[in-house]
mmCIF file of N, CA and C in Angstrom:
data_model
loop_
_atom_site.group_PDB
_atom_site.id
_atom_site.type_symbol
_atom_site.label_atom_id
_atom_site.label_comp_id
_atom_site.label_asym_id
_atom_site.label_seq_id
_atom_site.Cartn_x
_atom_site.Cartn_y
_atom_site.Cartn_z
ATOM 1 N N MET B 1 18.784 -39.428 -9.264
ATOM 2 C CA MET B 1 18.692 -39.002 -7.889
ATOM 3 C C MET B 1 17.368 -38.253 -7.697
ATOM 4 N N ASP B 2 16.580 -38.680 -6.747
ATOM 5 C CA ASP B 2 15.304 -38.034 -6.424
ATOM 6 C C ASP B 2 15.567 -36.887 -5.465
ATOM 7 N N THR B 3 15.217 -35.669 -5.881
ATOM 8 C CA THR B 3 15.432 -34.502 -5.030
ATOM 9 C C THR B 3 14.118 -33.914 -4.523
ATOM 10 N N SER B 4 13.036 -34.660 -4.643
ATOM 11 C CA SER B 4 11.748 -34.141 -4.192
ATOM 12 C C SER B 4 11.665 -34.169 -2.663
ATOM 13 N N VAL B 5 10.862 -33.253 -2.151
ATOM 14 C CA VAL B 5 10.633 -33.149 -0.713
ATOM 15 C C VAL B 5 9.134 -32.993 -0.507
ATOM 16 N N GLU B 6 8.575 -33.793 0.386
ATOM 17 C CA GLU B 6 7.163 -33.655 0.697
ATOM 18 C C GLU B 6 7.007 -32.721 1.886
ATOM 19 N N VAL B 7 6.010 -31.844 1.807
ATOM 20 C CA VAL B 7 5.726 -30.922 2.897
ATOM 21 C C VAL B 7 4.275 -31.072 3.327
ATOM 22 N N ARG B 8 3.999 -30.660 4.556
ATOM 23 C CA ARG B 8 2.634 -30.731 5.085
ATOM 24 C C ARG B 8 1.867 -29.474 4.713
ATOM 25 N N CYS B 9 1.449 -29.431 3.469
ATOM 26 C CA CYS B 9 0.683 -28.293 2.968
ATOM 27 C C CYS B 9 -0.022 -28.747 1.698
ATOM 28 N N PRO B 10 -1.338 -28.598 1.624
ATOM 29 C CA PRO B 10 -2.039 -28.999 0.411
ATOM 30 C C PRO B 10 -1.500 -28.245 -0.812
ATOM 31 N N GLU B 11 -1.509 -28.925 -1.933
ATOM 32 C CA GLU B 11 -0.982 -28.334 -3.169
ATOM 33 C C GLU B 11 -1.642 -26.994 -3.480
ATOM 34 N N HIS B 12 -2.947 -26.888 -3.276
ATOM 35 C CA HIS B 12 -3.655 -25.642 -3.566
ATOM 36 C C HIS B 12 -3.120 -24.494 -2.720
ATOM 37 N N ASP B 13 -2.899 -24.741 -1.433
ATOM 38 C CA ASP B 13 -2.397 -23.689 -0.547
ATOM 39 C C ASP B 13 -0.970 -23.283 -0.924
ATOM 40 N N LEU B 14 -0.121 -24.272 -1.188
ATOM 41 C CA LEU B 14 1.247 -23.968 -1.582
ATOM 42 C C LEU B 14 1.275 -23.209 -2.900
ATOM 43 N N SER B 15 0.408 -23.592 -3.816
ATOM 44 C CA SER B 15 0.306 -22.894 -5.098
ATOM 45 C C SER B 15 -0.093 -21.440 -4.898
ATOM 46 N N GLN B 16 -1.038 -21.193 -4.003
ATOM 47 C CA GLN B 16 -1.479 -19.822 -3.729
ATOM 48 C C GLN B 16 -0.357 -19.005 -3.100
ATOM 49 N N VAL B 17 0.379 -19.591 -2.168
ATOM 50 C CA VAL B 17 1.499 -18.898 -1.528
ATOM 51 C C VAL B 17 2.550 -18.526 -2.573
ATOM 52 N N LEU B 18 2.923 -19.489 -3.411
ATOM 53 C CA LEU B 18 3.934 -19.218 -4.439
ATOM 54 C C LEU B 18 3.441 -18.191 -5.446
ATOM 55 N N ASP B 19 2.160 -18.237 -5.788
ATOM 56 C CA ASP B 19 1.595 -17.254 -6.717
ATOM 57 C C ASP B 19 1.747 -15.841 -6.151
ATOM 58 N N VAL B 20 1.424 -15.660 -4.891
ATOM 59 C CA VAL B 20 1.528 -14.344 -4.254
ATOM 60 C C VAL B 20 2.982 -13.870 -4.228
ATOM 61 N N VAL B 21 3.870 -14.724 -3.761
ATOM 62 C CA VAL B 21 5.270 -14.335 -3.599
ATOM 63 C C VAL B 21 5.918 -14.034 -4.952
ATOM 64 N N LEU B 22 5.667 -14.883 -5.939
ATOM 65 C CA LEU B 22 6.244 -14.649 -7.269
ATOM 66 C C LEU B 22 5.626 -13.428 -7.940
ATOM 67 N N ASP B 23 4.314 -13.243 -7.795
ATOM 68 C CA ASP B 23 3.657 -12.071 -8.376
ATOM 69 C C ASP B 23 4.235 -10.783 -7.796
ATOM 70 N N ASN B 24 4.437 -10.754 -6.481
ATOM 71 C CA ASN B 24 5.033 -9.575 -5.850
ATOM 72 C C ASN B 24 6.458 -9.339 -6.347
ATOM 73 N N ALA B 25 7.236 -10.401 -6.455
ATOM 74 C CA ALA B 25 8.622 -10.250 -6.914
ATOM 75 C C ALA B 25 8.665 -9.707 -8.340
ATOM 76 N N ILE B 26 7.752 -10.163 -9.181
ATOM 77 C CA ILE B 26 7.715 -9.705 -10.576
ATOM 78 C C ILE B 26 7.213 -8.263 -10.651
ATOM 79 N N LYS B 27 6.156 -7.941 -9.897
ATOM 80 C CA LYS B 27 5.567 -6.596 -9.943
ATOM 81 C C LYS B 27 6.444 -5.537 -9.291
ATOM 82 N N TYR B 28 6.965 -5.849 -8.116
ATOM 83 C CA TYR B 28 7.644 -4.836 -7.319
ATOM 84 C C TYR B 28 9.158 -4.982 -7.296
ATOM 85 N N GLY B 29 9.645 -6.121 -7.735
ATOM 86 C CA GLY B 29 11.083 -6.368 -7.742
ATOM 87 C C GLY B 29 11.728 -5.724 -8.956
ATOM 88 N N GLY B 30 12.975 -6.010 -9.131
ATOM 89 C CA GLY B 30 13.715 -5.457 -10.262
ATOM 90 C C GLY B 30 13.586 -6.332 -11.495
ATOM 91 N N SER B 31 14.656 -6.453 -12.219
ATOM 92 C CA SER B 31 14.645 -7.178 -13.486
ATOM 93 C C SER B 31 14.979 -8.650 -13.319
ATOM 94 N N GLU B 32 15.284 -9.089 -12.108
ATOM 95 C CA GLU B 32 15.692 -10.474 -11.892
ATOM 96 C C GLU B 32 14.988 -11.059 -10.683
ATOM 97 N N VAL B 33 14.404 -12.245 -10.869
ATOM 98 C CA VAL B 33 13.770 -12.987 -9.784
ATOM 99 C C VAL B 33 14.424 -14.361 -9.747
ATOM 100 N N THR B 34 14.850 -14.772 -8.567
ATOM 101 C CA THR B 34 15.514 -16.059 -8.398
ATOM 102 C C THR B 34 14.707 -16.909 -7.432
ATOM 103 N N VAL B 35 14.464 -18.163 -7.810
ATOM 104 C CA VAL B 35 13.780 -19.113 -6.940
ATOM 105 C C VAL B 35 14.748 -20.255 -6.672
ATOM 106 N N SER B 36 14.936 -20.565 -5.405
ATOM 107 C CA SER B 36 15.783 -21.702 -5.057
ATOM 108 C C SER B 36 15.083 -22.518 -3.983
ATOM 109 N N CYS B 37 15.428 -23.770 -3.925
ATOM 110 C CA CYS B 37 14.817 -24.679 -2.958
ATOM 111 C C CYS B 37 15.903 -25.445 -2.224
ATOM 112 N N THR B 38 15.668 -25.646 -0.942
ATOM 113 C CA THR B 38 16.507 -26.515 -0.128
ATOM 114 C C THR B 38 15.574 -27.554 0.483
ATOM 115 N N ALA B 39 16.114 -28.455 1.245
ATOM 116 C CA ALA B 39 15.271 -29.440 1.919
ATOM 117 C C ALA B 39 14.357 -28.779 2.938
ATOM 118 N N ASP B 40 14.715 -27.561 3.370
ATOM 119 C CA ASP B 40 13.968 -26.881 4.424
ATOM 120 C C ASP B 40 13.136 -25.692 3.959
ATOM 121 N N ALA B 41 13.399 -25.171 2.753
ATOM 122 C CA ALA B 41 12.759 -23.909 2.393
ATOM 123 C C ALA B 41 12.696 -23.685 0.888
ATOM 124 N N ILE B 42 11.763 -22.811 0.522
ATOM 125 C CA ILE B 42 11.690 -22.237 -0.824
ATOM 126 C C ILE B 42 12.057 -20.772 -0.649
ATOM 127 N N ILE B 43 13.004 -20.305 -1.444
ATOM 128 C CA ILE B 43 13.511 -18.938 -1.292
ATOM 129 C C ILE B 43 13.310 -18.193 -2.602
ATOM 130 N N VAL B 44 12.616 -17.051 -2.532
ATOM 131 C CA VAL B 44 12.371 -16.210 -3.698
ATOM 132 C C VAL B 44 13.037 -14.864 -3.443
ATOM 133 N N SER B 45 13.954 -14.478 -4.322
ATOM 134 C CA SER B 45 14.680 -13.215 -4.181
ATOM 135 C C SER B 45 14.523 -12.392 -5.442
ATOM 136 N N ASP B 46 14.528 -11.079 -5.277
ATOM 137 C CA ASP B 46 14.518 -10.182 -6.433
ATOM 138 C C ASP B 46 15.600 -9.135 -6.246
ATOM 139 N N ASN B 47 15.833 -8.360 -7.283
ATOM 140 C CA ASN B 47 16.868 -7.325 -7.210
ATOM 141 C C ASN B 47 16.263 -5.927 -7.290
ATOM 142 N N GLY B 48 15.033 -5.799 -6.787
ATOM 143 C CA GLY B 48 14.345 -4.512 -6.808
ATOM 144 C C GLY B 48 14.753 -3.618 -5.660
ATOM 145 N N PRO B 49 13.931 -2.603 -5.370
ATOM 146 C CA PRO B 49 14.261 -1.643 -4.317
ATOM 147 C C PRO B 49 14.141 -2.214 -2.912
ATOM 148 N N GLY B 50 13.452 -3.338 -2.749
ATOM 149 C CA GLY B 50 13.310 -3.942 -1.433
ATOM 150 C C GLY B 50 12.428 -3.135 -0.507
ATOM 151 N N LEU B 51 12.503 -3.438 0.762
ATOM 152 C CA LEU B 51 11.712 -2.766 1.792
ATOM 153 C C LEU B 51 12.634 -2.338 2.923
ATOM 154 N N SER B 52 12.285 -1.234 3.566
ATOM 155 C CA SER B 52 13.037 -0.778 4.735
ATOM 156 C C SER B 52 12.712 -1.706 5.909
ATOM 157 N N GLU B 53 13.458 -1.588 7.000
ATOM 158 C CA GLU B 53 13.191 -2.399 8.198
ATOM 159 C C GLU B 53 11.767 -2.158 8.713
ATOM 160 N N GLU B 54 11.319 -0.903 8.697
ATOM 161 C CA GLU B 54 9.952 -0.596 9.136
ATOM 162 C C GLU B 54 8.928 -1.251 8.217
ATOM 163 N N GLU B 55 9.178 -1.197 6.903
ATOM 164 C CA GLU B 55 8.258 -1.802 5.939
ATOM 165 C C GLU B 55 8.247 -3.325 6.064
ATOM 166 N N LEU B 56 9.404 -3.940 6.306
ATOM 167 C CA LEU B 56 9.465 -5.390 6.496
ATOM 168 C C LEU B 56 8.560 -5.819 7.644
ATOM 169 N N ALA B 57 8.543 -5.032 8.711
ATOM 170 C CA ALA B 57 7.719 -5.352 9.875
ATOM 171 C C ALA B 57 6.225 -5.241 9.570
ATOM 172 N N MET B 58 5.861 -4.435 8.586
ATOM 173 C CA MET B 58 4.454 -4.196 8.260
ATOM 174 C C MET B 58 3.946 -5.024 7.076
ATOM 175 N N ALA B 59 4.814 -5.598 6.292
ATOM 176 C CA ALA B 59 4.460 -6.185 4.994
ATOM 177 C C ALA B 59 3.461 -7.337 5.063
ATOM 178 N N THR B 60 3.335 -8.016 6.193
ATOM 179 C CA THR B 60 2.341 -9.083 6.299
ATOM 180 C C THR B 60 1.108 -8.643 7.101
ATOM 181 N N THR B 61 0.948 -7.331 7.240
ATOM 182 C CA THR B 61 -0.234 -6.758 7.879
ATOM 183 C C THR B 61 -1.293 -6.517 6.806
ATOM 184 N N ARG B 62 -2.519 -6.941 7.101
ATOM 185 C CA ARG B 62 -3.597 -6.783 6.115
ATOM 186 C C ARG B 62 -3.757 -5.330 5.673
ATOM 187 N N PHE B 63 -3.925 -5.150 4.378
ATOM 188 C CA PHE B 63 -4.185 -3.868 3.707
ATOM 189 C C PHE B 63 -2.982 -2.923 3.684
ATOM 190 N N TRP B 64 -1.823 -3.364 4.183
ATOM 191 C CA TRP B 64 -0.650 -2.506 4.131
ATOM 192 C C TRP B 64 -0.050 -2.546 2.734
ATOM 193 N N ARG B 65 0.348 -1.376 2.244
ATOM 194 C CA ARG B 65 1.045 -1.271 0.960
ATOM 195 C C ARG B 65 2.149 -0.245 1.107
ATOM 196 N N SER B 66 3.276 -0.523 0.492
ATOM 197 C CA SER B 66 4.388 0.419 0.544
ATOM 198 C C SER B 66 4.015 1.691 -0.194
ATOM 199 N N ARG B 67 4.316 2.812 0.374
ATOM 200 C CA ARG B 67 4.036 4.097 -0.278
ATOM 201 C C ARG B 67 4.966 4.325 -1.462
ATOM 202 N N ARG B 68 6.073 3.600 -1.505
ATOM 203 C CA ARG B 68 7.026 3.761 -2.602
ATOM 204 C C ARG B 68 6.603 3.029 -3.871
ATOM 205 N N SER B 69 5.580 2.202 -3.777
ATOM 206 C CA SER B 69 5.174 1.398 -4.923
ATOM 207 C C SER B 69 4.638 2.260 -6.056
ATOM 208 N N SER B 70 5.063 1.955 -7.255
ATOM 209 C CA SER B 70 4.539 2.660 -8.429
ATOM 210 C C SER B 70 3.369 1.898 -9.040
ATOM 211 N N HIS B 71 2.940 0.827 -8.374
ATOM 212 C CA HIS B 71 1.822 0.017 -8.854
ATOM 213 C C HIS B 71 0.602 0.278 -7.972
ATOM 214 N N PRO B 72 -0.360 1.062 -8.446
ATOM 215 C CA PRO B 72 -1.503 1.425 -7.603
ATOM 216 C C PRO B 72 -2.485 0.287 -7.371
ATOM 217 N N ARG B 73 -2.393 -0.788 -8.145
ATOM 218 C CA ARG B 73 -3.354 -1.881 -7.987
ATOM 219 C C ARG B 73 -2.959 -2.778 -6.820
ATOM 220 N N GLY B 74 -3.928 -3.514 -6.350
ATOM 221 C CA GLY B 74 -3.673 -4.452 -5.269
ATOM 222 C C GLY B 74 -4.365 -4.014 -4.002
ATOM 223 N N SER B 75 -4.662 -4.999 -3.171
ATOM 224 C CA SER B 75 -5.409 -4.729 -1.950
ATOM 225 C C SER B 75 -4.542 -4.737 -0.699
ATOM 226 N N GLY B 76 -3.305 -5.201 -0.809
ATOM 227 C CA GLY B 76 -2.475 -5.346 0.376
ATOM 228 C C GLY B 76 -2.826 -6.592 1.161
ATOM 229 N N LEU B 77 -3.444 -7.570 0.502
ATOM 230 C CA LEU B 77 -3.823 -8.807 1.182
ATOM 231 C C LEU B 77 -2.962 -10.006 0.808
ATOM 232 N N GLY B 78 -2.195 -9.921 -0.266
ATOM 233 C CA GLY B 78 -1.448 -11.070 -0.768
ATOM 234 C C GLY B 78 -0.496 -11.681 0.246
ATOM 235 N N LEU B 79 0.471 -10.901 0.723
ATOM 236 C CA LEU B 79 1.435 -11.439 1.687
ATOM 237 C C LEU B 79 0.793 -11.836 3.014
ATOM 238 N N PRO B 80 -0.171 -11.069 3.539
ATOM 239 C CA PRO B 80 -0.817 -11.528 4.773
ATOM 240 C C PRO B 80 -1.515 -12.881 4.605
ATOM 241 N N ILE B 81 -2.182 -13.088 3.478
ATOM 242 C CA ILE B 81 -2.844 -14.377 3.240
ATOM 243 C C ILE B 81 -1.802 -15.473 3.104
ATOM 244 N N ALA B 82 -0.744 -15.217 2.344
ATOM 245 C CA ALA B 82 0.317 -16.217 2.171
ATOM 246 C C ALA B 82 0.937 -16.578 3.518
ATOM 247 N N GLU B 83 1.213 -15.576 4.339
ATOM 248 C CA GLU B 83 1.824 -15.817 5.646
ATOM 249 C C GLU B 83 0.900 -16.660 6.527
ATOM 250 N N ARG B 84 -0.381 -16.381 6.491
ATOM 251 C CA ARG B 84 -1.321 -17.145 7.324
ATOM 252 C C ARG B 84 -1.508 -18.565 6.818
ATOM 253 N N LEU B 85 -1.481 -18.762 5.503
ATOM 254 C CA LEU B 85 -1.565 -20.128 4.961
ATOM 255 C C LEU B 85 -0.355 -20.950 5.406
ATOM 256 N N VAL B 86 0.817 -20.357 5.335
ATOM 257 C CA VAL B 86 2.034 -21.065 5.729
ATOM 258 C C VAL B 86 2.005 -21.391 7.221
ATOM 259 N N THR B 87 1.662 -20.416 8.055
ATOM 260 C CA THR B 87 1.651 -20.671 9.499
ATOM 261 C C THR B 87 0.538 -21.643 9.892
ATOM 262 N N ALA B 88 -0.567 -21.660 9.153
ATOM 263 C CA ALA B 88 -1.653 -22.598 9.440
ATOM 264 C C ALA B 88 -1.208 -24.046 9.265
ATOM 265 N N HIS B 89 -0.175 -24.254 8.462
ATOM 266 C CA HIS B 89 0.347 -25.602 8.227
ATOM 267 C C HIS B 89 1.647 -25.841 9.002
ATOM 268 N N GLY B 90 1.879 -25.019 10.027
ATOM 269 C CA GLY B 90 3.028 -25.224 10.897
ATOM 270 C C GLY B 90 4.331 -24.665 10.366
ATOM 271 N N GLY B 91 4.251 -23.814 9.353
ATOM 272 C CA GLY B 91 5.458 -23.268 8.753
ATOM 273 C C GLY B 91 5.707 -21.824 9.111
ATOM 274 N N ARG B 92 6.622 -21.237 8.370
ATOM 275 C CA ARG B 92 7.005 -19.843 8.613
ATOM 276 C C ARG B 92 7.310 -19.169 7.293
ATOM 277 N N LEU B 93 6.777 -17.960 7.107
ATOM 278 C CA LEU B 93 7.092 -17.126 5.951
ATOM 279 C C LEU B 93 7.830 -15.914 6.496
ATOM 280 N N SER B 94 9.047 -15.679 6.021
ATOM 281 C CA SER B 94 9.820 -14.547 6.518
ATOM 282 C C SER B 94 10.328 -13.696 5.370
ATOM 283 N N LEU B 95 10.476 -12.416 5.654
ATOM 284 C CA LEU B 95 10.956 -11.437 4.671
ATOM 285 C C LEU B 95 12.273 -10.863 5.177
ATOM 286 N N GLN B 96 13.237 -10.768 4.283
ATOM 287 C CA GLN B 96 14.529 -10.198 4.637
ATOM 288 C C GLN B 96 14.944 -9.213 3.556
ATOM 289 N N ALA B 97 15.604 -8.166 3.991
ATOM 290 C CA ALA B 97 16.173 -7.223 3.030
ATOM 291 C C ALA B 97 17.296 -7.938 2.291
ATOM 292 N N GLY B 98 17.292 -7.806 0.975
ATOM 293 C CA GLY B 98 18.357 -8.392 0.172
ATOM 294 C C GLY B 98 19.433 -7.363 -0.080
ATOM 295 N N ASP B 99 20.347 -7.701 -0.938
ATOM 296 C CA ASP B 99 21.422 -6.770 -1.259
ATOM 297 C C ASP B 99 21.630 -6.753 -2.760
ATOM 298 N N PRO B 100 20.814 -6.154 -3.550
ATOM 299 C CA PRO B 100 19.613 -5.387 -3.225
ATOM 300 C C PRO B 100 18.386 -6.290 -3.168
ATOM 301 N N GLY B 101 17.227 -5.675 -3.108
ATOM 302 C CA GLY B 101 15.963 -6.390 -3.241
ATOM 303 C C GLY B 101 15.377 -6.935 -1.967
ATOM 304 N N LEU B 102 14.535 -7.936 -2.163
ATOM 305 C CA LEU B 102 13.806 -8.565 -1.079
ATOM 306 C C LEU B 102 13.947 -10.072 -1.224
ATOM 307 N N THR B 103 14.072 -10.760 -0.104
ATOM 308 C CA THR B 103 14.109 -12.218 -0.099
ATOM 309 C C THR B 103 12.967 -12.713 0.764
ATOM 310 N N VAL B 104 12.159 -13.610 0.207
ATOM 311 C CA VAL B 104 11.060 -14.230 0.937
ATOM 312 C C VAL B 104 11.423 -15.700 1.111
ATOM 313 N N THR B 105 11.376 -16.161 2.355
ATOM 314 C CA THR B 105 11.685 -17.558 2.660
ATOM 315 C C THR B 105 10.427 -18.237 3.175
ATOM 316 N N ILE B 106 10.086 -19.358 2.552
ATOM 317 C CA ILE B 106 8.907 -20.140 2.924
ATOM 318 C C ILE B 106 9.414 -21.452 3.500
ATOM 319 N N GLU B 107 9.136 -21.665 4.782
ATOM 320 C CA GLU B 107 9.542 -22.914 5.446
ATOM 321 C C GLU B 107 8.287 -23.678 5.845
ATOM 322 N N LEU B 108 8.220 -24.936 5.438
ATOM 323 C CA LEU B 108 7.087 -25.796 5.794
ATOM 324 C C LEU B 108 7.615 -27.101 6.363
ATOM 325 N N PRO B 109 6.919 -27.655 7.343
ATOM 326 C CA PRO B 109 7.380 -28.942 7.900
ATOM 327 C C PRO B 109 7.241 -30.053 6.871
ATOM 328 N N SER B 110 8.173 -30.997 6.928
ATOM 329 C CA SER B 110 8.095 -32.139 6.000
ATOM 330 C C SER B 110 7.381 -33.294 6.636
#
């Protein structure tokens, strides 16, 4: 059974988006990162501290970084770039508070 799905996004751009999202989940998430795929989306979840509602609203703003982060490195550009790459190809990148953690959903048109 073929379960592949083609999306309208160059491999390089999709690779960059996944690199950002997975890197954030590993750096800022807890001890578990889960990646799942549906016909409509790629979903990355972690079991870390997550983000508050206010932080969720700011997380794709350039140069924004959570004050709670214990990782001083980074420019605050990763998620904003990923979000713009996804939207440039007609998709949507959304962040949701998990229970616990953070869930990032990447939707791209097929």
